[in-house]
Tab-separated table of N, CA, C and O in Angstrom:
chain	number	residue	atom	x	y	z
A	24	UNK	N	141.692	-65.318	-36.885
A	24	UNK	CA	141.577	-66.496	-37.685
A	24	UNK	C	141.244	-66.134	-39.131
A	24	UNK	O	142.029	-66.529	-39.993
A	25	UNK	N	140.685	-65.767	-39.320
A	25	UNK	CA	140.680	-64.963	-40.905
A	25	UNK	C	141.068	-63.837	-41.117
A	25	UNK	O	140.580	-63.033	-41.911
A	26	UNK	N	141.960	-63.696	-40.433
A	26	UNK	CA	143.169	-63.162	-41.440
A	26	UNK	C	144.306	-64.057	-41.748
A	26	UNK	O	144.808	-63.972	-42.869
A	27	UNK	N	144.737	-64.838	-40.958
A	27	UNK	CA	145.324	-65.712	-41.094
A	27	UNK	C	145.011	-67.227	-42.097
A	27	UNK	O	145.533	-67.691	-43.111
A	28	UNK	N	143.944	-67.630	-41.240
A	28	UNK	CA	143.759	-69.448	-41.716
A	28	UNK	C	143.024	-69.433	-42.702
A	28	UNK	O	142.838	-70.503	-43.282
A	29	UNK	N	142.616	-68.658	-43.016
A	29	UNK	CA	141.245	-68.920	-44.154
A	29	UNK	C	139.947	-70.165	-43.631
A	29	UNK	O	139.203	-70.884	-44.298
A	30	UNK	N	140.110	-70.000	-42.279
A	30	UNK	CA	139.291	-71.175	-42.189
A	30	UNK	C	137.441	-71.314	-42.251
A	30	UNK	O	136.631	-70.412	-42.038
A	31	UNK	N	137.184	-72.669	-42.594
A	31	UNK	CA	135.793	-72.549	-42.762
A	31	UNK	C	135.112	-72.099	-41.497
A	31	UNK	O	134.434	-71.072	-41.464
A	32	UNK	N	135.344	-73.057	-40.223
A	32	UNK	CA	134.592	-72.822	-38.696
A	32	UNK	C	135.944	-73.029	-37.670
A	32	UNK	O	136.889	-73.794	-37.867
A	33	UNK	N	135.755	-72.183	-36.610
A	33	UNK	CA	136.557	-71.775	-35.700
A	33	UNK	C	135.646	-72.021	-34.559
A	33	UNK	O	134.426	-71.972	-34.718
A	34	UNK	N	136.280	-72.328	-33.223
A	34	UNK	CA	135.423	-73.161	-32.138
A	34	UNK	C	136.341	-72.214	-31.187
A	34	UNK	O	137.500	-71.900	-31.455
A	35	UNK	N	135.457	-71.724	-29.765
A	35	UNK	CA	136.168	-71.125	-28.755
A	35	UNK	C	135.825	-71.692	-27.538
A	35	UNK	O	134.692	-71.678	-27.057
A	36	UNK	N	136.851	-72.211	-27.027
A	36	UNK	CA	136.160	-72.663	-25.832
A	36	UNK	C	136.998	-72.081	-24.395
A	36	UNK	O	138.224	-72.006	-24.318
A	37	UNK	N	136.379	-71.834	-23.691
A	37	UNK	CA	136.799	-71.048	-22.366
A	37	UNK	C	136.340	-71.783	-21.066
A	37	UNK	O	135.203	-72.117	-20.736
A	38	UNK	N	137.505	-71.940	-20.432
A	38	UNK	CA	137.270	-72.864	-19.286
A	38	UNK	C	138.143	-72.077	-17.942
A	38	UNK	O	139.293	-71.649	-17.841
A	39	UNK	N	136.851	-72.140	-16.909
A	39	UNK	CA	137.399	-71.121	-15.716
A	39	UNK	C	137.222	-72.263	-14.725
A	39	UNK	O	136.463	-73.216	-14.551
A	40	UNK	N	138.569	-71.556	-14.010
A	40	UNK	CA	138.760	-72.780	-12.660
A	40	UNK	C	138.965	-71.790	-11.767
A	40	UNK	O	138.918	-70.634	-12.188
A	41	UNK	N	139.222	-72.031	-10.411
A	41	UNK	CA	138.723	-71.068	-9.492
A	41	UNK	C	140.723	-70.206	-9.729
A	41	UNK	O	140.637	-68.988	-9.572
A	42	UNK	N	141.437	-70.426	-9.875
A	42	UNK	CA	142.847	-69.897	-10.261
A	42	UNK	C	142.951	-69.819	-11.331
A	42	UNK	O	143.945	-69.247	-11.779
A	43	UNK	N	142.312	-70.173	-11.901
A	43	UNK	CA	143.282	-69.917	-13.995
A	43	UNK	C	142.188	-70.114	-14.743
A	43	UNK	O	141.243	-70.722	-14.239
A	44	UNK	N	142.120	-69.681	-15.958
A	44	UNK	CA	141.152	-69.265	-16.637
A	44	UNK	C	142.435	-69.716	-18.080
A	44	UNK	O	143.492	-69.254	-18.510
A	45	UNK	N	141.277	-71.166	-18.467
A	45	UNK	CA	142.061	-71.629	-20.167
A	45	UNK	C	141.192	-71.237	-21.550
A	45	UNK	O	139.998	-71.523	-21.649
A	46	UNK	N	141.839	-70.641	-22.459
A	46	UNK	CA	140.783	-70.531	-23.422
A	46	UNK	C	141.283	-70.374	-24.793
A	46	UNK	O	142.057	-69.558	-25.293
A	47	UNK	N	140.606	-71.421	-25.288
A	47	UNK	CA	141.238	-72.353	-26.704
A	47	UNK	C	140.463	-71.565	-27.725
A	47	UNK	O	139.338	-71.127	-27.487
A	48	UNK	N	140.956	-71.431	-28.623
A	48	UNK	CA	140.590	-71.140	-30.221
A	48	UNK	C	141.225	-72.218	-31.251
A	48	UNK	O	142.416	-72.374	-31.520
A	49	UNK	N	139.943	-73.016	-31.824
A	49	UNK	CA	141.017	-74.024	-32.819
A	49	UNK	C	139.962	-73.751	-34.204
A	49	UNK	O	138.805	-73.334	-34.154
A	50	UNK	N	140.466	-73.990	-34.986
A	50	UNK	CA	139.670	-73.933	-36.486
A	50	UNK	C	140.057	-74.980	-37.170
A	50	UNK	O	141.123	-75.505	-36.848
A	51	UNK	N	139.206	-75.575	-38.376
A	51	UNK	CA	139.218	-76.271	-39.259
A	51	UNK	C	140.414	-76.351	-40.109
A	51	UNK	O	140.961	-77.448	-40.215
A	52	UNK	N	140.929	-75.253	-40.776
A	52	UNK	CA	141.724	-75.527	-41.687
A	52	UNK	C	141.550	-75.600	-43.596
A	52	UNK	O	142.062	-76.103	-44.596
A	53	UNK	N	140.704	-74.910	-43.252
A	53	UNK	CA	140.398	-75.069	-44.849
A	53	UNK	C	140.916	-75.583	-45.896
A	53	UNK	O	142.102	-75.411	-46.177
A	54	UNK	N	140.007	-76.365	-46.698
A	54	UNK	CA	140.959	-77.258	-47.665
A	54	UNK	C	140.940	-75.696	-48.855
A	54	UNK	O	141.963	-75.471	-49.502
A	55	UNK	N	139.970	-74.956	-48.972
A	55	UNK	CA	139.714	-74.204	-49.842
A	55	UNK	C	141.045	-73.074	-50.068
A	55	UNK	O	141.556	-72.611	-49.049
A	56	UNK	N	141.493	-72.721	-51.212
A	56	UNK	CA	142.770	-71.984	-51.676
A	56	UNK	C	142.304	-70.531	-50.522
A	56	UNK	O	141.189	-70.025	-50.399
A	57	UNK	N	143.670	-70.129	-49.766
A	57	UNK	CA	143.562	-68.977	-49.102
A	57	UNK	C	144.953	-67.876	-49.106
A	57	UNK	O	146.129	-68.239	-49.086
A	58	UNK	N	144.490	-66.559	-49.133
A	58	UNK	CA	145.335	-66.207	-50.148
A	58	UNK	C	145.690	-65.033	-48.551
A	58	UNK	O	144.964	-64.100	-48.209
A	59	UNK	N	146.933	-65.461	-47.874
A	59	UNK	CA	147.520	-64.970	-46.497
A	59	UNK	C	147.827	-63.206	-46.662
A	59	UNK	O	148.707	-62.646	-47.315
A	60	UNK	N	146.868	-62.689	-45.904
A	60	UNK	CA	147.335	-60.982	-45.816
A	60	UNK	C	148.356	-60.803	-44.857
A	60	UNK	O	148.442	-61.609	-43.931
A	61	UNK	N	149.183	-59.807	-44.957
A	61	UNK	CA	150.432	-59.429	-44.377
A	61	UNK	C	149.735	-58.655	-43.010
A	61	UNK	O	148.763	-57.935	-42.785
A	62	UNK	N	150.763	-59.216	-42.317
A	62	UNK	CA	150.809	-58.492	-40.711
A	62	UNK	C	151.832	-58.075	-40.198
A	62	UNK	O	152.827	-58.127	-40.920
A	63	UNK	N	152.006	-57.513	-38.804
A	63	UNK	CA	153.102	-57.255	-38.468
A	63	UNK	C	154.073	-58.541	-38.297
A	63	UNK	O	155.288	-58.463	-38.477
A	64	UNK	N	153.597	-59.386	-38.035
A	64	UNK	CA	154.657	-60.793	-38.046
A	64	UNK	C	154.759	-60.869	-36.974
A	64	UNK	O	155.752	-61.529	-36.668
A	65	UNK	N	153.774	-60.227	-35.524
A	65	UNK	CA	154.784	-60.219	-34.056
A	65	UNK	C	153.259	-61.430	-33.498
A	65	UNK	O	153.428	-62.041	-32.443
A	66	UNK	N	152.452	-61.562	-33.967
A	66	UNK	CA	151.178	-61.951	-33.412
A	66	UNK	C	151.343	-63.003	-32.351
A	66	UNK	O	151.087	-62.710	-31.183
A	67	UNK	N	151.735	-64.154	-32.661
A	67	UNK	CA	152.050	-65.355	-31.732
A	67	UNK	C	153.063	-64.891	-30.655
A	67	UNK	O	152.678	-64.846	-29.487
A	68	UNK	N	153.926	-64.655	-30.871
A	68	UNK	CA	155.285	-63.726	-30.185
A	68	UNK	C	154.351	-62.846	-29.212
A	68	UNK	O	154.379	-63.159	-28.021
A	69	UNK	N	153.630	-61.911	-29.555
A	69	UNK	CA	153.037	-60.856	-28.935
A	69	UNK	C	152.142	-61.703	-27.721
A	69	UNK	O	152.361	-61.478	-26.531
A	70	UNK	N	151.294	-62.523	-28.092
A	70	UNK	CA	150.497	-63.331	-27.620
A	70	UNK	C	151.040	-64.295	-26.213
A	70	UNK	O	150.585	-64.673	-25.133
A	71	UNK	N	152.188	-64.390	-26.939
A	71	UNK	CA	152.835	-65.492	-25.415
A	71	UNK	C	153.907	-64.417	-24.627
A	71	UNK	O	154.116	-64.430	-23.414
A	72	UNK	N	154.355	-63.751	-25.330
A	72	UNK	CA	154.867	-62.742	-24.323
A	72	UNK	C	154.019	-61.646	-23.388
A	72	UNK	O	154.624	-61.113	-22.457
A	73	UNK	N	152.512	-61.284	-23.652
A	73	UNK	CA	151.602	-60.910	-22.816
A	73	UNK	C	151.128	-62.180	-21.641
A	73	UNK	O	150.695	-62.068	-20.494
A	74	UNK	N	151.320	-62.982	-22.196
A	74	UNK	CA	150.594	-64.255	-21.353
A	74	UNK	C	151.677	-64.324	-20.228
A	74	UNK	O	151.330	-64.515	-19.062
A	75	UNK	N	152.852	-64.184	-20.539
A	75	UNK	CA	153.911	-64.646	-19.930
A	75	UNK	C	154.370	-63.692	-18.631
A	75	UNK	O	154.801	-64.151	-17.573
A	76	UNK	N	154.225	-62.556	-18.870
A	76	UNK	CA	154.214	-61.316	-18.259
A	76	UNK	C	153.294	-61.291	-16.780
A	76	UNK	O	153.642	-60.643	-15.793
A	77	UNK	N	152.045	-62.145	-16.861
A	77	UNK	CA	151.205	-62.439	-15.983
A	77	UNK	C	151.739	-63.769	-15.468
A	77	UNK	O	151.164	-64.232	-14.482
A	78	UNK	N	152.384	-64.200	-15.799
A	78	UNK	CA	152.697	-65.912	-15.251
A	78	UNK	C	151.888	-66.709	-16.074
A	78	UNK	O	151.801	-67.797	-15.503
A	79	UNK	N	151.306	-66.727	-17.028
A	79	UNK	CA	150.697	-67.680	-17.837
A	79	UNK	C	151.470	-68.101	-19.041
A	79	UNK	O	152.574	-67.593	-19.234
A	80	UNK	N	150.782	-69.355	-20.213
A	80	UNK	CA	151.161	-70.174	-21.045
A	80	UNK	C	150.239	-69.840	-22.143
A	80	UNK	O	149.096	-69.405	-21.996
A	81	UNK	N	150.987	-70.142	-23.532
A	81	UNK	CA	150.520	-69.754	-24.622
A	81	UNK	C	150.939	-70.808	-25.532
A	81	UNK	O	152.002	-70.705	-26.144
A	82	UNK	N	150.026	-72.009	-25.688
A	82	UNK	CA	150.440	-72.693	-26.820
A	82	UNK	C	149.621	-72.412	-28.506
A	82	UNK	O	148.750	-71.548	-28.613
A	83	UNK	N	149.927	-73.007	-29.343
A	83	UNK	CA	149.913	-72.808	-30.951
A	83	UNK	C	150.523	-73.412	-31.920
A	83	UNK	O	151.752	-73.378	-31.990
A	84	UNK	N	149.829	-74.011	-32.751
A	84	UNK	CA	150.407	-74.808	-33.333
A	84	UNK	C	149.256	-75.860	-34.124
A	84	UNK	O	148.091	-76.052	-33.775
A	85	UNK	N	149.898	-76.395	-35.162
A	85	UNK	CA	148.712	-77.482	-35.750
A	85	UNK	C	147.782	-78.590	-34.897
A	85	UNK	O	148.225	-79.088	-33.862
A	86	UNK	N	146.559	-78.906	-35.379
A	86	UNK	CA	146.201	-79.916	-34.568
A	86	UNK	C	146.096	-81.300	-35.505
A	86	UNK	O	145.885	-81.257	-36.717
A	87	UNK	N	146.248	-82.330	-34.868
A	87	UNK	CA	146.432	-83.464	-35.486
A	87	UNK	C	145.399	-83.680	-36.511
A	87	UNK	O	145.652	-84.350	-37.512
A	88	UNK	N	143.931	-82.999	-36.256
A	88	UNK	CA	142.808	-83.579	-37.678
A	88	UNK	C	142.970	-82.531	-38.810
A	88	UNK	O	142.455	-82.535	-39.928
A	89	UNK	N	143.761	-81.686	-38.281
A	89	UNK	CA	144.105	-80.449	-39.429
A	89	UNK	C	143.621	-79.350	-38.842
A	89	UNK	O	142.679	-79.458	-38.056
A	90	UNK	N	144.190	-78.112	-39.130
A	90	UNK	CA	143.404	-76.790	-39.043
A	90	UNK	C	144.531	-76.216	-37.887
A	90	UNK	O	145.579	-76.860	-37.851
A	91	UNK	N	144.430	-75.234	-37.080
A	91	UNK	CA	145.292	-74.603	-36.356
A	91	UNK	C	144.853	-74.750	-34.840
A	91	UNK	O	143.826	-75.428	-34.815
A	92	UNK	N	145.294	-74.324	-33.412
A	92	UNK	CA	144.875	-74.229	-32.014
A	92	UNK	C	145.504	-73.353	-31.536
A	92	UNK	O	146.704	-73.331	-31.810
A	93	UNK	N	145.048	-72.495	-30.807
A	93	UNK	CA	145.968	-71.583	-29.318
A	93	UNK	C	144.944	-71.847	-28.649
A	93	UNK	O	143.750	-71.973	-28.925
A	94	UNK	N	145.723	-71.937	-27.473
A	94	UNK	CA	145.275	-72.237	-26.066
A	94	UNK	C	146.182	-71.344	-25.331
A	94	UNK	O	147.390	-71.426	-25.555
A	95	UNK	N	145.551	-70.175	-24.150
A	95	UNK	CA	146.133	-69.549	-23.510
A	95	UNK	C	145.692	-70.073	-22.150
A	95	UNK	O	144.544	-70.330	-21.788
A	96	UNK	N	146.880	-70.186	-21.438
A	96	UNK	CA	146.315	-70.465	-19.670
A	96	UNK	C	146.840	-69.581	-19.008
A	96	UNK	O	148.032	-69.316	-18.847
A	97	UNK	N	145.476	-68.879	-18.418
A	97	UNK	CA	145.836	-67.399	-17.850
A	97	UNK	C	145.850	-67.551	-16.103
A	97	UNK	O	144.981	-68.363	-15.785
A	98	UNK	N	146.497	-67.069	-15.040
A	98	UNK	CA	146.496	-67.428	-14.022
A	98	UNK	C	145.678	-66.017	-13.607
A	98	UNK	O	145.827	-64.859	-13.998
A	99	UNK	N	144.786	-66.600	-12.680
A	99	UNK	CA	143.577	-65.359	-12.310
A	99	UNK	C	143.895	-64.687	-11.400
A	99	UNK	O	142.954	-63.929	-11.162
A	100	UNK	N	144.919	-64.477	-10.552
A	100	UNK	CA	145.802	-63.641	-9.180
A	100	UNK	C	146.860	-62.948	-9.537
A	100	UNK	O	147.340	-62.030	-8.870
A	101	UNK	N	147.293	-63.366	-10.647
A	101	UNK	CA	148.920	-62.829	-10.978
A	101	UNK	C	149.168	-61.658	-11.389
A	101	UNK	O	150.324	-61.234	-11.399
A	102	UNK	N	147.924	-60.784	-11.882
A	102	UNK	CA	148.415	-59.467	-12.192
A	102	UNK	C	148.093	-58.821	-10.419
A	102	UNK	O	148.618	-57.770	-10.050
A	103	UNK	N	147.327	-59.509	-9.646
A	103	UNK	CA	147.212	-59.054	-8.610
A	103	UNK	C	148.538	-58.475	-7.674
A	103	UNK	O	148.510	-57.408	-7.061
A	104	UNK	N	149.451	-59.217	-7.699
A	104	UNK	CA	150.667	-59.634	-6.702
A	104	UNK	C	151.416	-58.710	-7.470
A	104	UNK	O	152.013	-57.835	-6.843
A	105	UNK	N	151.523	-58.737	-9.012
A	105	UNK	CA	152.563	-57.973	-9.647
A	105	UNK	C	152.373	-56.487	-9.841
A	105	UNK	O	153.167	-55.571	-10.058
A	106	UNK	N	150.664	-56.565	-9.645
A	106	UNK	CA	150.655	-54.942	-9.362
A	106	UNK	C	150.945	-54.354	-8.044
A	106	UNK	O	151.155	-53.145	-7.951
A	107	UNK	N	150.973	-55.225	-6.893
A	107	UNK	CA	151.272	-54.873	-5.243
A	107	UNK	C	152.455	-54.846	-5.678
A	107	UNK	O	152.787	-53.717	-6.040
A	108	UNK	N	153.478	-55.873	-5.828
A	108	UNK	CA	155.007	-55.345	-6.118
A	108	UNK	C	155.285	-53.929	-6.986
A	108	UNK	O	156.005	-53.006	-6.604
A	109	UNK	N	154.744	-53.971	-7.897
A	109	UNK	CA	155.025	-52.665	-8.969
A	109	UNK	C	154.908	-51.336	-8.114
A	109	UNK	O	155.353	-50.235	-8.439
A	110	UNK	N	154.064	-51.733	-6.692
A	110	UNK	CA	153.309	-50.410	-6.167
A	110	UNK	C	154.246	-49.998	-4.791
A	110	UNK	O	154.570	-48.912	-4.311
A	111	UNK	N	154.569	-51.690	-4.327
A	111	UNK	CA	155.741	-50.974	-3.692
A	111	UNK	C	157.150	-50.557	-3.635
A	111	UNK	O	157.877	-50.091	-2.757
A	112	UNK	N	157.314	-50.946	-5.107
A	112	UNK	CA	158.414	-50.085	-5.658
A	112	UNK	C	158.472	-48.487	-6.482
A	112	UNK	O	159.354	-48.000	-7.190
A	113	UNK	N	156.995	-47.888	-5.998
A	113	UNK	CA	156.914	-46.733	-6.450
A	113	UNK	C	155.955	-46.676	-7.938
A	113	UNK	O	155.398	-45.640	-8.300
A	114	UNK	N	155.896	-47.732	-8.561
A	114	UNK	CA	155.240	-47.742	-9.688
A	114	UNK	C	154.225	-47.465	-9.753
A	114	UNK	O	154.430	-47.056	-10.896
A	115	UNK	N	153.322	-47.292	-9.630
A	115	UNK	CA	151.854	-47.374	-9.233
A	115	UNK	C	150.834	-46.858	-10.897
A	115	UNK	O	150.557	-45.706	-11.232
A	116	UNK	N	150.572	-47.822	-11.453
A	116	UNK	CA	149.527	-47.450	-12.717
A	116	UNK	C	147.998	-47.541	-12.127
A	116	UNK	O	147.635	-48.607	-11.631
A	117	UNK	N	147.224	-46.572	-12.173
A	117	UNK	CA	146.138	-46.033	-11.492
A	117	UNK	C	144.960	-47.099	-12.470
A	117	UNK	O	143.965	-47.745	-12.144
A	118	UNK	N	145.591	-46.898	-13.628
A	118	UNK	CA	144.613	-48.196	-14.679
A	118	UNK	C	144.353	-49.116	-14.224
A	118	UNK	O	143.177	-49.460	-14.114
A	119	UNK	N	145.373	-49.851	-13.792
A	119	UNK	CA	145.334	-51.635	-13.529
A	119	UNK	C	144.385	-51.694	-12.321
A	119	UNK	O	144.272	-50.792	-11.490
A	120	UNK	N	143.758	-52.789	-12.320
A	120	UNK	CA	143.135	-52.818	-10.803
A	120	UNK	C	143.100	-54.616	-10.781
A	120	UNK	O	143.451	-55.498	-11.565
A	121	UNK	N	142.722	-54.587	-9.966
A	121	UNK	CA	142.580	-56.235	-9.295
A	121	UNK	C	141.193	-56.515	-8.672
A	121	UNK	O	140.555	-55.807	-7.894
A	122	UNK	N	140.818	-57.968	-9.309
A	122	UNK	CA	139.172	-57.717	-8.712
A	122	UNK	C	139.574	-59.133	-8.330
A	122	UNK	O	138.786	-59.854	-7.717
Protein backbone atom coordinates (compact mmCIF):
# COMPACT_ATOMS: atom_id res chain seq x y z
CA UNK A 1 0.00 0.00 0.00
CA UNK A 2 2.63 2.56 0.12
CA UNK A 3 4.19 1.96 -2.52
CA UNK A 4 1.44 2.16 -4.42
CA UNK A 5 -1.65 4.35 -2.84
CA UNK A 6 -0.02 6.85 -0.93
CA UNK A 7 -2.56 6.21 1.50
CA UNK A 8 -3.22 7.86 4.86
CA UNK A 9 -4.71 4.45 6.91
CA UNK A 10 -4.99 0.98 5.58
CA UNK A 11 -7.36 -1.58 7.51
CA UNK A 12 -6.70 -5.55 7.40
CA UNK A 13 -9.13 -7.67 8.11
CA UNK A 14 -8.87 -11.54 8.14
CA UNK A 15 -11.67 -13.80 8.43
CA UNK A 16 -11.27 -17.72 8.97
CA UNK A 17 -14.02 -20.17 8.38
CA UNK A 18 -13.50 -23.68 9.00
CA UNK A 19 -12.64 -24.14 4.76
CA UNK A 20 -11.45 -20.79 3.54
CA UNK A 21 -9.68 -18.22 5.02
CA UNK A 22 -10.80 -14.30 3.50
CA UNK A 23 -8.51 -11.48 4.00
CA UNK A 24 -9.15 -7.91 2.95
CA UNK A 25 -6.75 -5.00 2.78
CA UNK A 26 -8.61 -1.67 1.95
CA UNK A 27 -7.11 1.91 2.48
CA UNK A 28 -8.30 5.36 2.45
CA UNK A 29 -7.08 6.87 -0.55
CA UNK A 30 -5.42 9.84 0.05
CA UNK A 31 -6.57 13.10 -0.99
CA UNK A 32 -2.83 14.23 -0.39
CA UNK A 33 -0.51 14.56 -3.87
CA UNK A 34 1.33 10.99 -4.24
CA UNK A 35 4.05 10.63 -6.33
CA UNK A 36 3.70 6.45 -7.75
CA UNK A 37 7.21 4.43 -7.62
CA UNK A 38 7.80 2.00 -10.41
CA UNK A 39 7.38 -1.76 -10.05
CA UNK A 40 7.49 -4.68 -11.87
CA UNK A 41 3.86 -4.08 -13.12
CA UNK A 42 3.03 -7.97 -12.43
CA UNK A 43 1.63 -7.28 -8.68
CA UNK A 44 -2.22 -7.76 -9.01
CA UNK A 45 -1.62 -10.35 -11.92
CA UNK A 46 0.90 -12.11 -9.60
CA UNK A 47 -1.55 -11.97 -6.72
CA UNK A 48 -4.59 -13.64 -8.43
CA UNK A 49 -2.65 -16.00 -10.31
CA UNK A 50 -1.05 -17.44 -6.90
CA UNK A 51 -4.55 -17.40 -5.44
CA UNK A 52 -5.80 -19.17 -8.35
CA UNK A 53 -3.30 -21.94 -8.46
CA UNK A 54 -4.75 -23.08 -4.98
CA UNK A 55 -8.42 -22.78 -6.11
CA UNK A 56 -8.95 -19.42 -4.62
CA UNK A 57 -10.24 -15.67 -5.64
CA UNK A 58 -8.56 -12.43 -5.79
CA UNK A 59 -10.54 -9.35 -6.04
CA UNK A 60 -9.18 -5.43 -6.39
CA UNK A 61 -10.30 -2.62 -7.29
CA UNK A 62 -11.77 0.86 -6.01
CA UNK A 63 -14.13 1.10 -3.19
CA UNK A 64 -17.16 3.17 -3.44
CA UNK A 65 -16.08 5.87 -0.36
CA UNK A 66 -12.73 6.12 -2.15
CA UNK A 67 -9.36 4.59 -1.57
CA UNK A 68 -8.46 1.00 -2.95
CA UNK A 69 -9.54 -3.03 -1.63
CA UNK A 70 -8.12 -6.65 -2.26
CA UNK A 71 -9.75 -9.27 -0.86
CA UNK A 72 -8.21 -12.72 -1.28
CA UNK A 73 -10.40 -15.95 -0.60
CA UNK A 74 -8.10 -18.62 0.10
CA UNK A 75 -9.50 -22.24 0.27
CA UNK A 76 -7.80 -24.02 3.39
CA UNK A 77 -7.53 -27.90 1.80
CA UNK A 78 -6.54 -27.11 -1.67
CA UNK A 79 -2.93 -27.11 -1.60
CA UNK A 80 -3.62 -30.32 0.32
CA UNK A 81 -5.23 -32.49 -2.62
CA UNK A 82 -2.91 -30.73 -5.18
CA UNK A 83 0.06 -31.73 -3.41
CA UNK A 84 -1.35 -35.64 -3.14
CA UNK A 85 -1.95 -35.34 -6.94
CA UNK A 86 1.52 -33.69 -7.70
CA UNK A 87 2.88 -36.75 -5.54
CA UNK A 88 1.21 -39.26 -7.36
CA UNK A 89 2.39 -38.26 -10.43
CA UNK A 90 5.97 -38.46 -9.30
CA UNK A 91 6.33 -34.83 -8.30
CA UNK A 92 6.92 -34.77 -4.92
CA UNK A 93 8.32 -31.12 -3.39
CA UNK A 94 9.63 -32.14 0.11
CA UNK A 95 8.88 -28.17 1.03
CA UNK A 96 5.20 -28.12 0.74
CA UNK A 97 3.43 -29.80 3.52
CA UNK A 98 -0.20 -29.86 4.55
CA UNK A 99 -1.37 -29.24 8.08
Amino acid sequence: MRKHAGADHARLFVHYQRERLTITVEDDGSTRPHHHRPGAGHGLIGMRERAATIGGTLYAGPRAEGGFIVTAELPLHAGCSSLERDRRNGHDDSRAACR
